[in-house]
C-alpha atoms as a printed R data frame, in Angstrom:
    type eleno elety resid chain resno      x      y        z
1   ATOM     1    CA   MET     A     1 28.670 71.762 -214.577
2   ATOM     2    CA   PRO     A     2 27.152 74.919 -216.094
3   ATOM     3    CA   SER     A     3 23.394 75.277 -215.711
4   ATOM     4    CA   THR     A     4 20.755 77.014 -217.840
5   ATOM     5    CA   LEU     A     5 17.284 78.105 -216.775
6   ATOM     6    CA   ILE     A     6 14.606 78.121 -219.475
7   ATOM     7    CA   HIS     A     7 11.784 80.210 -218.016
8   ATOM     8    CA   ASN     A     8  8.530 81.874 -219.018
9   ATOM     9    CA   ILE     A     9  7.324 78.656 -220.688
10  ATOM    10    CA   ARG     A    10  3.612 78.937 -221.392
11  ATOM    11    CA   SER     A    11  3.058 75.168 -221.722
12  ATOM    12    CA   LEU     A    12  5.587 72.418 -221.020
13  ATOM    13    CA   VAL     A    13  5.116 68.823 -222.220
14  ATOM    14    CA   THR     A    14  6.984 66.560 -219.786
15  ATOM    15    CA   ASN     A    15  5.415 63.170 -220.726
16  ATOM    16    CA   ASP     A    16  5.319 62.437 -216.992
17  ATOM    17    CA   PRO     A    17  1.801 62.497 -215.475
18  ATOM    18    CA   ALA     A    18  3.365 62.797 -212.020
19  ATOM    19    CA   LEU     A    19  4.675 66.240 -212.938
20  ATOM    20    CA   GLY     A    20  1.613 67.757 -214.565
21  ATOM    21    CA   ARG     A    21 -1.785 67.384 -216.140
22  ATOM    22    CA   GLY     A    22 -2.873 64.394 -218.218
23  ATOM    23    CA   PRO     A    23 -0.763 61.793 -220.028
24  ATOM    24    CA   LEU     A    24  1.525 64.533 -221.346
25  ATOM    25    CA   GLY     A    25  2.235 65.790 -217.836
26  ATOM    26    CA   LEU     A    26  1.495 69.354 -218.945
27  ATOM    27    CA   VAL     A    27  2.864 72.109 -216.745
28  ATOM    28    CA   GLU     A    28  1.599 75.646 -217.358
29  ATOM    29    CA   ASP     A    29  3.768 78.733 -216.710
30  ATOM    30    CA   ALA     A    30  6.723 76.420 -216.273
31  ATOM    31    CA   ALA     A    31 10.503 76.437 -216.118
32  ATOM    32    CA   VAL     A    32 13.251 73.890 -216.772
33  ATOM    33    CA   VAL     A    33 16.824 73.827 -215.516
34  ATOM    34    CA   ILE     A    34 19.480 72.107 -217.610
35  ATOM    35    CA   GLU     A    35 22.713 71.050 -215.950
36  ATOM    36    CA   GLY     A    36 25.358 69.686 -218.266
37  ATOM    37    CA   GLU     A    37 23.681 67.187 -220.613
38  ATOM    38    CA   HIS     A    38 20.666 66.453 -218.413
39  ATOM    39    CA   ILE     A    39 17.493 67.952 -216.982
40  ATOM    40    CA   ALA     A    40 18.116 68.981 -213.380
41  ATOM    41    CA   TRP     A    41 14.769 70.515 -212.404
42  ATOM    42    CA   VAL     A    42 11.229 70.919 -213.778
43  ATOM    43    CA   GLY     A    43  8.315 72.808 -212.260
44  ATOM    44    CA   PRO     A    44  6.319 76.027 -211.927
45  ATOM    45    CA   GLY     A    45  8.217 79.091 -213.040
46  ATOM    46    CA   ASP     A    46  7.732 80.955 -209.790
47  ATOM    47    CA   ARG     A    47  9.615 78.201 -207.938
48  ATOM    48    CA   ALA     A    48 12.550 77.881 -210.323
49  ATOM    49    CA   PRO     A    49 16.027 77.796 -208.783
50  ATOM    50    CA   GLN     A    50 18.875 80.032 -209.873
51  ATOM    51    CA   ALA     A    51 21.131 78.996 -212.751
52  ATOM    52    CA   ASP     A    52 24.312 80.211 -214.427
53  ATOM    53    CA   ALA     A    53 22.478 81.362 -217.544
54  ATOM    54    CA   ALA     A    54 18.880 81.992 -218.554
55  ATOM    55    CA   HIS     A    55 16.792 81.666 -221.711
56  ATOM    56    CA   ASP     A    56 13.427 83.435 -221.907
57  ATOM    57    CA   ALA     A    57 10.854 81.275 -223.718
58  ATOM    58    CA   ARG     A    58  8.603 84.341 -224.020
59  ATOM    59    CA   GLY     A    59  5.357 82.495 -223.424
60  ATOM    60    CA   ARG     A    60  5.992 79.718 -225.922
61  ATOM    61    CA   ALA     A    61  5.576 75.952 -225.612
62  ATOM    62    CA   VAL     A    62  8.389 73.499 -224.901
63  ATOM    63    CA   LEU     A    63  8.302 69.753 -225.488
64  ATOM    64    CA   PRO     A    64 10.817 66.910 -225.577
65  ATOM    65    CA   GLY     A    65 12.916 66.656 -228.713
66  ATOM    66    CA   PHE     A    66 11.294 64.377 -231.262
67  ATOM    67    CA   VAL     A    67 12.491 60.768 -231.381
68  ATOM    68    CA   ASP     A    68 12.531 59.552 -234.990
69  ATOM    69    CA   SER     A    69 12.770 55.793 -234.572
70  ATOM    70    CA   HIS     A    70 12.609 54.769 -238.254
71  ATOM    71    CA   SER     A    71 14.581 56.291 -241.118
72  ATOM    72    CA   HIS     A    72 16.711 55.276 -244.110
73  ATOM    73    CA   LEU     A    73 19.275 58.061 -244.487
74  ATOM    74    CA   VAL     A    74 22.321 56.353 -245.983
75  ATOM    75    CA   PHE     A    75 21.582 56.445 -249.703
76  ATOM    76    CA   GLY     A    76 22.628 57.926 -253.011
77  ATOM    77    CA   GLY     A    77 20.496 59.709 -255.602
78  ATOM    78    CA   ASP     A    78 16.764 60.236 -255.374
79  ATOM    79    CA   ARG     A    79 13.633 58.834 -257.010
80  ATOM    80    CA   THR     A    80 11.955 61.946 -258.376
81  ATOM    81    CA   GLN     A    81 10.901 60.206 -261.574
82  ATOM    82    CA   GLU     A    82  9.335 57.328 -259.655
83  ATOM    83    CA   PHE     A    83  7.400 59.753 -257.436
84  ATOM    84    CA   ASN     A    84  6.196 61.689 -260.453
85  ATOM    85    CA   ALA     A    85  5.035 58.483 -262.123
86  ATOM    86    CA   ARG     A    86  3.287 57.328 -258.959
87  ATOM    87    CA   MET     A    87  1.449 60.632 -258.639
88  ATOM    88    CA   SER     A    88  0.396 60.061 -262.247
89  ATOM    89    CA   GLY     A    89 -1.182 56.723 -261.442
90  ATOM    90    CA   ARG     A    90  1.468 54.021 -261.073
91  ATOM    91    CA   ALA     A    91  1.197 51.884 -257.919
92  ATOM    92    CA   TYR     A    92  3.975 51.733 -255.313
93  ATOM    93    CA   GLU     A    93  5.911 48.454 -255.191
94  ATOM    94    CA   ALA     A    94  8.838 47.293 -253.041
95  ATOM    95    CA   GLY     A    95 10.972 46.777 -256.159
96  ATOM    96    CA   GLY     A    96 11.599 50.510 -256.580
97  ATOM    97    CA   ILE     A    97 14.283 50.147 -253.929
98  ATOM    98    CA   ARG     A    98 16.567 48.736 -256.636
99  ATOM    99    CA   THR     A    99 16.952 52.209 -258.140
100 ATOM   100    CA   THR     A   100 18.395 53.531 -254.897
101 ATOM   101    CA   VAL     A   101 20.604 50.440 -254.522
102 ATOM   102    CA   ALA     A   102 22.306 51.246 -257.823
103 ATOM   103    CA   ALA     A   103 22.833 54.912 -256.891
104 ATOM   104    CA   THR     A   104 24.115 54.039 -253.411
105 ATOM   105    CA   ARG     A   105 26.619 51.530 -254.700
106 ATOM   106    CA   ALA     A   106 27.929 54.147 -257.145
107 ATOM   107    CA   ALA     A   107 28.316 56.862 -254.468
108 ATOM   108    CA   SER     A   108 31.546 57.479 -252.572
109 ATOM   109    CA   ASP     A   109 31.802 57.344 -248.795
110 ATOM   110    CA   GLU     A   110 32.145 61.126 -248.772
111 ATOM   111    CA   GLU     A   111 28.987 61.589 -250.820
112 ATOM   112    CA   LEU     A   112 26.977 59.257 -248.604
113 ATOM   113    CA   ALA     A   113 28.279 60.932 -245.424
114 ATOM   114    CA   ALA     A   114 27.464 64.399 -246.763
115 ATOM   115    CA   ASN     A   115 23.958 63.285 -247.738
116 ATOM   116    CA   LEU     A   116 23.403 61.811 -244.277
117 ATOM   117    CA   ALA     A   117 24.620 64.990 -242.574
118 ATOM   118    CA   ARG     A   118 22.327 67.110 -244.743
119 ATOM   119    CA   TYR     A   119 19.175 65.273 -243.718
120 ATOM   120    CA   LEU     A   120 20.221 65.162 -240.081
121 ATOM   121    CA   ARG     A   121 20.558 68.959 -240.122
122 ATOM   122    CA   GLU     A   122 17.078 69.197 -241.631
123 ATOM   123    CA   ALA     A   123 15.657 66.951 -238.940
124 ATOM   124    CA   LEU     A   124 17.396 68.795 -236.107
125 ATOM   125    CA   GLN     A   125 16.071 72.125 -237.331
126 ATOM   126    CA   GLN     A   126 12.579 70.640 -237.085
127 ATOM   127    CA   GLY     A   127 13.060 69.443 -233.517
128 ATOM   128    CA   THR     A   128 14.377 65.888 -233.926
129 ATOM   129    CA   THR     A   129 17.080 65.190 -231.355
130 ATOM   130    CA   THR     A   130 17.284 61.375 -231.577
131 ATOM   131    CA   PHE     A   131 17.102 59.312 -234.734
132 ATOM   132    CA   GLU     A   132 17.465 55.727 -235.813
133 ATOM   133    CA   THR     A   133 18.697 54.950 -239.309
134 ATOM   134    CA   LYS     A   134 19.201 51.829 -241.372
135 ATOM   135    CA   SER     A   135 21.364 50.288 -244.025
136 ATOM   136    CA   GLY     A   136 19.560 48.473 -246.816
137 ATOM   137    CA   TYR     A   137 20.556 50.281 -250.002
138 ATOM   138    CA   GLY     A   138 23.853 48.481 -250.591
139 ATOM   139    CA   LEU     A   139 22.913 44.787 -250.440
140 ATOM   140    CA   THR     A   140 26.519 43.635 -250.748
141 ATOM   141    CA   VAL     A   141 28.766 42.844 -247.796
142 ATOM   142    CA   GLU     A   142 30.975 45.847 -248.509
143 ATOM   143    CA   ASP     A   143 28.161 48.334 -249.141
144 ATOM   144    CA   GLU     A   144 26.046 47.294 -246.180
145 ATOM   145    CA   ALA     A   145 29.069 47.415 -243.882
146 ATOM   146    CA   ARG     A   146 30.013 50.904 -244.994
147 ATOM   147    CA   ALA     A   147 26.397 52.061 -244.555
148 ATOM   148    CA   VAL     A   148 26.223 50.994 -240.924
149 ATOM   149    CA   ARG     A   149 29.739 52.305 -240.306
150 ATOM   150    CA   LEU     A   150 28.832 55.749 -241.681
151 ATOM   151    CA   ALA     A   151 25.572 55.771 -239.718
152 ATOM   152    CA   SER     A   152 27.378 54.814 -236.498
153 ATOM   153    CA   GLU     A   153 29.453 57.975 -236.775
154 ATOM   154    CA   GLN     A   154 26.235 59.986 -236.322
155 ATOM   155    CA   THR     A   155 24.023 57.914 -233.997
156 ATOM   156    CA   SER     A   156 24.071 54.941 -231.660
157 ATOM   157    CA   GLU     A   157 20.695 53.819 -233.058
158 ATOM   158    CA   VAL     A   158 21.918 51.978 -236.155
159 ATOM   159    CA   THR     A   159 19.948 49.184 -237.808
160 ATOM   160    CA   TYR     A   160 21.332 46.512 -240.109
161 ATOM   161    CA   LEU     A   161 18.781 46.034 -242.918
162 ATOM   162    CA   GLY     A   162 20.558 43.776 -245.364
163 ATOM   163    CA   ALA     A   163 17.154 42.122 -245.746
164 ATOM   164    CA   HIS     A   164 15.507 45.147 -247.371
165 ATOM   165    CA   ILE     A   165 14.887 43.336 -250.641
166 ATOM   166    CA   VAL     A   166 16.638 40.410 -252.306
167 ATOM   167    CA   SER     A   167 19.741 41.848 -253.928
168 ATOM   168    CA   PRO     A   168 19.507 42.112 -257.737
169 ATOM   169    CA   ASP     A   169 22.706 40.043 -257.776
170 ATOM   170    CA   TYR     A   170 20.715 37.142 -256.274
171 ATOM   171    CA   ALA     A   171 17.490 37.556 -258.240
172 ATOM   172    CA   ASP     A   172 17.553 33.866 -259.173
173 ATOM   173    CA   ASP     A   173 18.783 32.671 -255.782
174 ATOM   174    CA   PRO     A   174 16.852 34.296 -252.925
175 ATOM   175    CA   ALA     A   175 17.839 31.487 -250.547
176 ATOM   176    CA   GLY     A   176 21.475 32.218 -251.293
177 ATOM   177    CA   TYR     A   177 20.906 35.872 -250.461
178 ATOM   178    CA   VAL     A   178 19.298 34.993 -247.135
179 ATOM   179    CA   ASP     A   179 22.391 32.889 -246.405
180 ATOM   180    CA   LEU     A   180 24.578 35.920 -247.159
181 ATOM   181    CA   VAL     A   181 22.430 38.255 -245.016
182 ATOM   182    CA   THR     A   182 22.531 35.852 -242.066
183 ATOM   183    CA   GLY     A   183 26.196 34.969 -242.510
184 ATOM   184    CA   GLU     A   184 29.074 37.015 -243.887
185 ATOM   185    CA   MET     A   185 27.098 40.252 -244.247
186 ATOM   186    CA   LEU     A   186 25.730 40.014 -240.702
187 ATOM   187    CA   ARG     A   187 29.200 39.435 -239.251
188 ATOM   188    CA   ALA     A   188 30.556 42.468 -241.118
189 ATOM   189    CA   CYS     A   189 27.713 44.758 -240.002
190 ATOM   190    CA   ALA     A   190 26.986 43.646 -236.443
191 ATOM   191    CA   PRO     A   191 29.896 45.560 -234.822
192 ATOM   192    CA   TYR     A   192 28.387 48.872 -235.998
193 ATOM   193    CA   ALA     A   193 24.702 48.156 -235.322
194 ATOM   194    CA   ARG     A   194 22.331 47.833 -232.380
195 ATOM   195    CA   TRP     A   195 19.315 46.558 -234.315
196 ATOM   196    CA   ILE     A   196 18.424 44.115 -237.097
197 ATOM   197    CA   ASP     A   197 15.438 44.629 -239.394
198 ATOM   198    CA   VAL     A   198 13.724 42.822 -242.254
199 ATOM   199    CA   PHE     A   199 11.136 43.878 -244.827
200 ATOM   200    CA   CYS     A   200  8.563 41.108 -244.372
201 ATOM   201    CA   GLU     A   201  6.341 41.730 -247.366
202 ATOM   202    CA   LYS     A   202  5.328 40.416 -250.791
203 ATOM   203    CA   GLY     A   203  8.167 41.275 -253.139
204 ATOM   204    CA   ALA     A   204 10.680 41.240 -250.281
205 ATOM   205    CA   PHE     A   205 10.933 38.437 -247.647
206 ATOM   206    CA   ASP     A   206  8.341 35.915 -246.511
207 ATOM   207    CA   GLY     A   207  7.735 34.837 -242.915
208 ATOM   208    CA   ASP     A   208 10.221 31.970 -242.894
209 ATOM   209    CA   GLN     A   209 12.964 34.085 -244.448
210 ATOM   210    CA   ALA     A   210 12.253 36.927 -242.032
211 ATOM   211    CA   ARG     A   211 12.420 34.578 -239.062
212 ATOM   212    CA   ALA     A   212 15.801 33.264 -240.234
213 ATOM   213    CA   VAL     A   213 17.164 36.805 -240.586
214 ATOM   214    CA   LEU     A   214 15.959 38.017 -237.191
215 ATOM   215    CA   THR     A   215 17.021 34.851 -235.374
216 ATOM   216    CA   ALA     A   216 20.536 35.096 -236.822
217 ATOM   217    CA   GLY     A   217 20.722 38.748 -235.800
218 ATOM   218    CA   ARG     A   218 19.690 37.975 -232.239
219 ATOM   219    CA   ALA     A   219 22.461 35.358 -232.059
220 ATOM   220    CA   GLU     A   220 24.921 38.165 -232.907
221 ATOM   221    CA   GLY     A   221 23.523 40.400 -230.161
222 ATOM   222    CA   LEU     A   222 21.275 42.578 -232.334
223 ATOM   223    CA   ILE     A   223 17.694 43.423 -231.299
224 ATOM   224    CA   PRO     A   224 14.910 42.770 -233.845
225 ATOM   225    CA   ARG     A   225 12.704 45.335 -235.567
226 ATOM   226    CA   VAL     A   226 10.364 44.460 -238.424
227 ATOM   227    CA   HIS     A   227  8.944 46.236 -241.483
228 ATOM   228    CA   ALA     A   228  5.514 44.656 -241.047
229 ATOM   229    CA   ASN     A   229  2.179 44.658 -242.872
230 ATOM   230    CA   GLN     A   230  2.810 47.765 -244.961
231 ATOM   231    CA   LEU     A   231  1.456 46.746 -248.361
232 ATOM   232    CA   SER     A   232 -0.743 43.814 -247.424
233 ATOM   233    CA   HIS     A   233 -1.759 41.451 -244.653
234 ATOM   234    CA   GLY     A   234  1.095 39.140 -243.715
235 ATOM   235    CA   PRO     A   235  3.038 37.453 -240.920
236 ATOM   236    CA   GLY     A   236  5.255 40.413 -240.009
237 ATOM   237    CA   VAL     A   237  3.386 41.727 -236.952
238 ATOM   238    CA   GLN     A   238  2.864 38.290 -235.433
239 ATOM   239    CA   LEU     A   239  6.543 37.442 -236.001
240 ATOM   240    CA   ALA     A   240  7.630 40.731 -234.406
241 ATOM   241    CA   VAL     A   241  5.632 40.047 -231.256
242 ATOM   242    CA   GLU     A   242  6.740 36.423 -231.085
243 ATOM   243    CA   LEU     A   243 10.427 37.409 -231.263
244 ATOM   244    CA   ASP     A   244  9.916 40.348 -228.854
245 ATOM   245    CA   ALA     A   245 10.965 42.855 -231.490
246 ATOM   246    CA   ALA     A   246 11.228 46.415 -230.234
247 ATOM   247    CA   SER     A   247  8.862 47.600 -232.933
248 ATOM   248    CA   ALA     A   248  6.675 46.503 -235.812
249 ATOM   249    CA   ASP     A   249  6.823 49.350 -238.304
250 ATOM   250    CA   HIS     A   250  4.089 50.466 -240.755
251 ATOM   251    CA   CYS     A   251  1.220 48.272 -239.412
252 ATOM   252    CA   THR     A   252 -1.104 49.458 -242.158
253 ATOM   253    CA   HIS     A   253 -2.945 46.184 -242.834
254 ATOM   254    CA   LEU     A   254 -3.866 44.448 -239.577
255 ATOM   255    CA   THR     A   255 -6.193 41.654 -238.557
256 ATOM   256    CA   ASP     A   256 -7.870 41.568 -235.164
257 ATOM   257    CA   ALA     A   257 -5.328 38.909 -234.185
258 ATOM   258    CA   ASP     A   258 -2.478 41.266 -235.094
259 ATOM   259    CA   VAL     A   259 -3.929 44.021 -232.915
260 ATOM   260    CA   ASP     A   260 -4.494 41.601 -230.038
261 ATOM   261    CA   ALA     A   261 -0.908 40.353 -230.306
262 ATOM   262    CA   LEU     A   262  0.495 43.888 -230.202
263 ATOM   263    CA   ALA     A   263 -1.689 44.763 -227.220
264 ATOM   264    CA   ALA     A   264 -0.532 41.705 -225.301
265 ATOM   265    CA   GLY     A   265  3.163 42.005 -226.134
266 ATOM   266    CA   ASN     A   266  6.028 44.468 -225.672
267 ATOM   267    CA   THR     A   267  6.365 45.399 -229.335
268 ATOM   268    CA   VAL     A   268  5.618 49.035 -230.232
269 ATOM   269    CA   ALA     A   269  3.530 49.727 -233.335
270 ATOM   270    CA   THR     A   270  5.457 52.418 -235.200
271 ATOM   271    CA   LEU     A   271  3.269 54.261 -237.692
272 ATOM   272    CA   LEU     A   272  4.805 56.077 -240.640
273 ATOM   273    CA   PRO     A   273  2.233 58.438 -242.156
274 ATOM   274    CA   GLY     A   274  4.731 59.980 -244.561
275 ATOM   275    CA   ALA     A   275  4.722 56.698 -246.478
276 ATOM   276    CA   GLU     A   276  0.963 56.683 -246.903
277 ATOM   277    CA   PHE     A   277  1.009 60.357 -247.867
278 ATOM   278    CA   SER     A   278  3.685 59.776 -250.522
279 ATOM   279    CA   THR     A   279  2.170 56.597 -251.954
280 ATOM   280    CA   ARG     A   280 -1.529 57.479 -251.706
281 ATOM   281    CA   ALA     A   281 -2.046 54.290 -249.724
282 ATOM   282    CA   ALA     A   282 -4.609 53.529 -247.036
283 ATOM   283    CA   TRP     A   283 -3.830 55.181 -243.702
284 ATOM   284    CA   PRO     A   284 -2.965 53.069 -240.663
285 ATOM   285    CA   ASP     A   285 -5.798 53.056 -238.134
286 ATOM   286    CA   ALA     A   286 -4.088 54.538 -235.109
287 ATOM   287    CA   ARG     A   287 -7.407 54.856 -233.267
288 ATOM   288    CA   ARG     A   288 -7.959 51.102 -233.465
289 ATOM   289    CA   LEU     A   289 -4.518 50.422 -232.015
290 ATOM   290    CA   LEU     A   290 -4.742 53.010 -229.253
291 ATOM   291    CA   ASP     A   291 -8.208 51.870 -228.178
292 ATOM   292    CA   ALA     A   292 -6.853 48.315 -227.911
293 ATOM   293    CA   GLY     A   293 -4.058 49.471 -225.581
294 ATOM   294    CA   VAL     A   294 -1.195 49.192 -228.085
295 ATOM   295    CA   THR     A   295  1.833 51.460 -227.596
296 ATOM   296    CA   VAL     A   296  2.136 53.607 -230.721
297 ATOM   297    CA   ALA     A   297  5.122 55.544 -232.035
298 ATOM   298    CA   LEU     A   298  5.245 57.999 -234.927
299 ATOM   299    CA   SER     A   299  8.226 58.305 -237.223
300 ATOM   300    CA   THR     A   300  9.137 59.815 -240.586
301 ATOM   301    CA   ASP     A   301 10.405 56.747 -242.489
302 ATOM   302    CA   CYS     A   302 12.585 59.296 -244.277
303 ATOM   303    CA   ASN     A   303 13.788 57.592 -247.456
304 ATOM   304    CA   PRO     A   304 14.109 58.605 -251.103
305 ATOM   305    CA   GLY     A   305 11.374 56.327 -252.407
306 ATOM   306    CA   SER     A   306  8.223 56.216 -250.325
307 ATOM   307    CA   SER     A   307  8.523 58.952 -247.672
308 ATOM   308    CA   PHE     A   308 11.027 61.674 -248.506
309 ATOM   309    CA   THR     A   309 10.380 63.852 -245.462
310 ATOM   310    CA   SER     A   310 12.524 64.527 -242.413
311 ATOM   311    CA   SER     A   311  9.750 66.458 -240.644
312 ATOM   312    CA   MET     A   312  8.302 64.973 -237.474
313 ATOM   313    CA   PRO     A   313  5.899 67.947 -237.130
314 ATOM   314    CA   PHE     A   314  4.497 67.064 -240.552
315 ATOM   315    CA   CYS     A   315  3.963 63.468 -239.443
316 ATOM   316    CA   VAL     A   316  2.224 64.654 -236.273
317 ATOM   317    CA   ALA     A   317 -0.160 66.728 -238.387
318 ATOM   318    CA   LEU     A   318 -0.894 63.781 -240.712
319 ATOM   319    CA   ALA     A   319 -1.517 61.467 -237.760
320 ATOM   320    CA   VAL     A   320 -4.071 63.879 -236.310
321 ATOM   321    CA   ARG     A   321 -5.771 64.684 -239.606
322 ATOM   322    CA   ASP     A   322 -5.879 61.235 -241.193
323 ATOM   323    CA   MET     A   323 -5.134 58.516 -238.627
324 ATOM   324    CA   GLY     A   324 -7.567 59.263 -235.830
325 ATOM   325    CA   MET     A   325 -5.086 60.529 -233.232
326 ATOM   326    CA   THR     A   326 -5.644 63.485 -230.943
327 ATOM   327    CA   PRO     A   327 -2.918 66.147 -230.869
328 ATOM   328    CA   ASP     A   328 -1.869 64.938 -227.402
329 ATOM   329    CA   GLU     A   329 -1.596 61.323 -228.582
330 ATOM   330    CA   ALA     A   330  0.380 62.270 -231.675
331 ATOM   331    CA   VAL     A   331  2.881 64.375 -229.733
332 ATOM   332    CA   TRP     A   332  3.331 61.612 -227.151
333 ATOM   333    CA   SER     A   333  3.890 59.054 -229.919
334 ATOM   334    CA   ALA     A   334  6.447 61.293 -231.653
335 ATOM   335    CA   THR     A   335  8.451 61.710 -228.441
336 ATOM   336    CA   ALA     A   336  7.851 59.150 -225.683
337 ATOM   337    CA   GLY     A   337  6.493 56.611 -228.173
338 ATOM   338    CA   GLY     A   338  9.631 56.831 -230.256
339 ATOM   339    CA   ALA     A   339 11.718 56.369 -227.127
340 ATOM   340    CA   ARG     A   340  9.733 53.211 -226.323
341 ATOM   341    CA   ALA     A   341 10.371 51.942 -229.848
342 ATOM   342    CA   LEU     A   342 14.105 52.374 -229.203
343 ATOM   343    CA   ARG     A   343 13.809 50.937 -225.698
344 ATOM   344    CA   ARG     A   344 15.224 54.134 -224.231
345 ATOM   345    CA   THR     A   345 14.232 55.730 -220.913
346 ATOM   346    CA   ASP     A   346 16.577 58.726 -221.082
347 ATOM   347    CA   ILE     A   347 14.854 60.518 -223.971
348 ATOM   348    CA   GLY     A   348 11.332 61.475 -225.017
349 ATOM   349    CA   ARG     A   349 10.514 63.153 -221.706
350 ATOM   350    CA   VAL     A   350 11.384 66.294 -219.754
351 ATOM   351    CA   THR     A   351 12.043 65.005 -216.262
352 ATOM   352    CA   PRO     A   352 14.980 65.280 -213.849
353 ATOM   353    CA   GLY     A   353 17.751 62.950 -214.981
354 ATOM   354    CA   ALA     A   354 16.558 62.703 -218.586
355 ATOM   355    CA   ARG     A   355 18.753 63.852 -221.427
356 ATOM   356    CA   ALA     A   356 18.325 67.585 -222.023
357 ATOM   357    CA   ASP     A   357 16.718 67.351 -225.466
358 ATOM   358    CA   LEU     A   358 14.112 70.071 -225.913
359 ATOM   359    CA   ALA     A   359 12.221 71.813 -228.685
360 ATOM   360    CA   LEU     A   360 10.883 75.358 -228.242
361 ATOM   361    CA   LEU     A   361  7.895 76.153 -230.460
362 ATOM   362    CA   ASP     A   362  6.953 79.551 -231.774
363 ATOM   363    CA   ALA     A   363  3.462 78.848 -230.438
364 ATOM   364    CA   PRO     A   364  1.785 78.746 -227.019
365 ATOM   365    CA   SER     A   365  0.832 75.053 -227.210
366 ATOM   366    CA   HIS     A   366  1.983 71.746 -228.704
367 ATOM   367    CA   VAL     A   367 -1.449 71.531 -230.346
368 ATOM   368    CA   HIS     A   368 -0.206 74.044 -232.948
369 ATOM   369    CA   LEU     A   369  1.922 71.292 -234.487
370 ATOM   370    CA   ALA     A   370 -1.309 69.848 -235.941
371 ATOM   371    CA   TYR     A   371 -3.301 73.097 -235.932
372 ATOM   372    CA   ARG     A   372 -0.745 74.882 -238.185
373 ATOM   373    CA   PRO     A   373  0.520 72.150 -240.530
374 ATOM   374    CA   GLY     A   374  3.490 72.979 -242.710
375 ATOM   375    CA   VAL     A   375  4.477 76.038 -240.677
376 ATOM   376    CA   PRO     A   376  8.074 75.999 -239.342
377 ATOM   377    CA   LEU     A   377  7.172 76.342 -235.662
378 ATOM   378    CA   VAL     A   378 10.396 75.053 -234.080
379 ATOM   379    CA   ARG     A   379 12.187 78.142 -232.808
380 ATOM   380    CA   ALA     A   380 15.053 76.580 -230.801
381 ATOM   381    CA   VAL     A   381 16.412 73.109 -230.061
382 ATOM   382    CA   TRP     A   382 18.588 71.888 -227.215
383 ATOM   383    CA   ARG     A   383 20.381 68.584 -227.773
384 ATOM   384    CA   ASN     A   384 22.393 66.998 -224.981
385 ATOM   385    CA   GLY     A   385 22.002 70.281 -223.096
386 ATOM   386    CA   VAL     A   386 23.507 72.377 -225.891
387 ATOM   387    CA   LEU     A   387 21.524 75.007 -227.787
388 ATOM   388    CA   ALA     A   388 21.890 73.493 -231.277
389 ATOM   389    CA   VAL     A   389 19.286 75.495 -233.226
């Protein structure tokens, strides 16, 4: 297989403490060798082996490609008017999703696929090399199935979210909609998905309904994830831990018992600062979670209603500025943390055998992601060993 040497790296984030300094495994004056789709060698630049080709990093920083473990990219239309109204004083509510449901149902497969590809290009250009995305804007058997099918053409990390809100078609029969989500709709979507999710929240699904959805998904071989405790205190986090969900996402409103449960379990707390930024809501307390020993991931929650950003660097900056994270913690959570939330060991790190997903910054350190917010610092991206940006 052809090999590529990336040399003259000022600061390399490996996320392996055995390879370098601190939790990020920082290696100064480093080099990386890519062979095929994987990392073949990592270490000091003056010890780097020969390779078929070379790329001079010119004293810049390199880190693992970002792992965006929570997004909603299969949708039609946008919600500009809703955002404008919210910025003018209207509160965010889960019911705004219905606007996107109508636009998504009206869109063709080609339109939805083109929209998905557009936002994936945006994300890649900003260093994201792995992403999860969900259905949830169709809420009929046909529309949910086509959403997961279209998503599966772009990623293996597809989530069935028929339980986003109760479909407008079942406004007077929420129990009937839960039966549909856990029955015919689940059977149509499961072949294209790896995960099952539910929005456990006032205005969406209560604890009993969420349990029924996740339990049915597990019986079909899907792994649970939960939209939990975003708008208020509720049972979502506790349910996620009880069912060994891969992640509880949002985690904005937590009791001490919720934090203790996350610390004692295997469920990752995925924080989505773009949502708080776009809704002017209270920020999740990342410091509280980290100090309790909870594994934290950062993700964009890219969606047209409450977090219309595809930028992981932006979310890193928000997490540092407003959620109590250090730059090191935020970068780890946006890479290795996201990999944990997807239960992946082949991404989120720069170590021999890992997938060759790398982001080269036009800066000497990963700290610049928070230090220079809003600046397009990603200079080059390798995905699966290929220079993609």
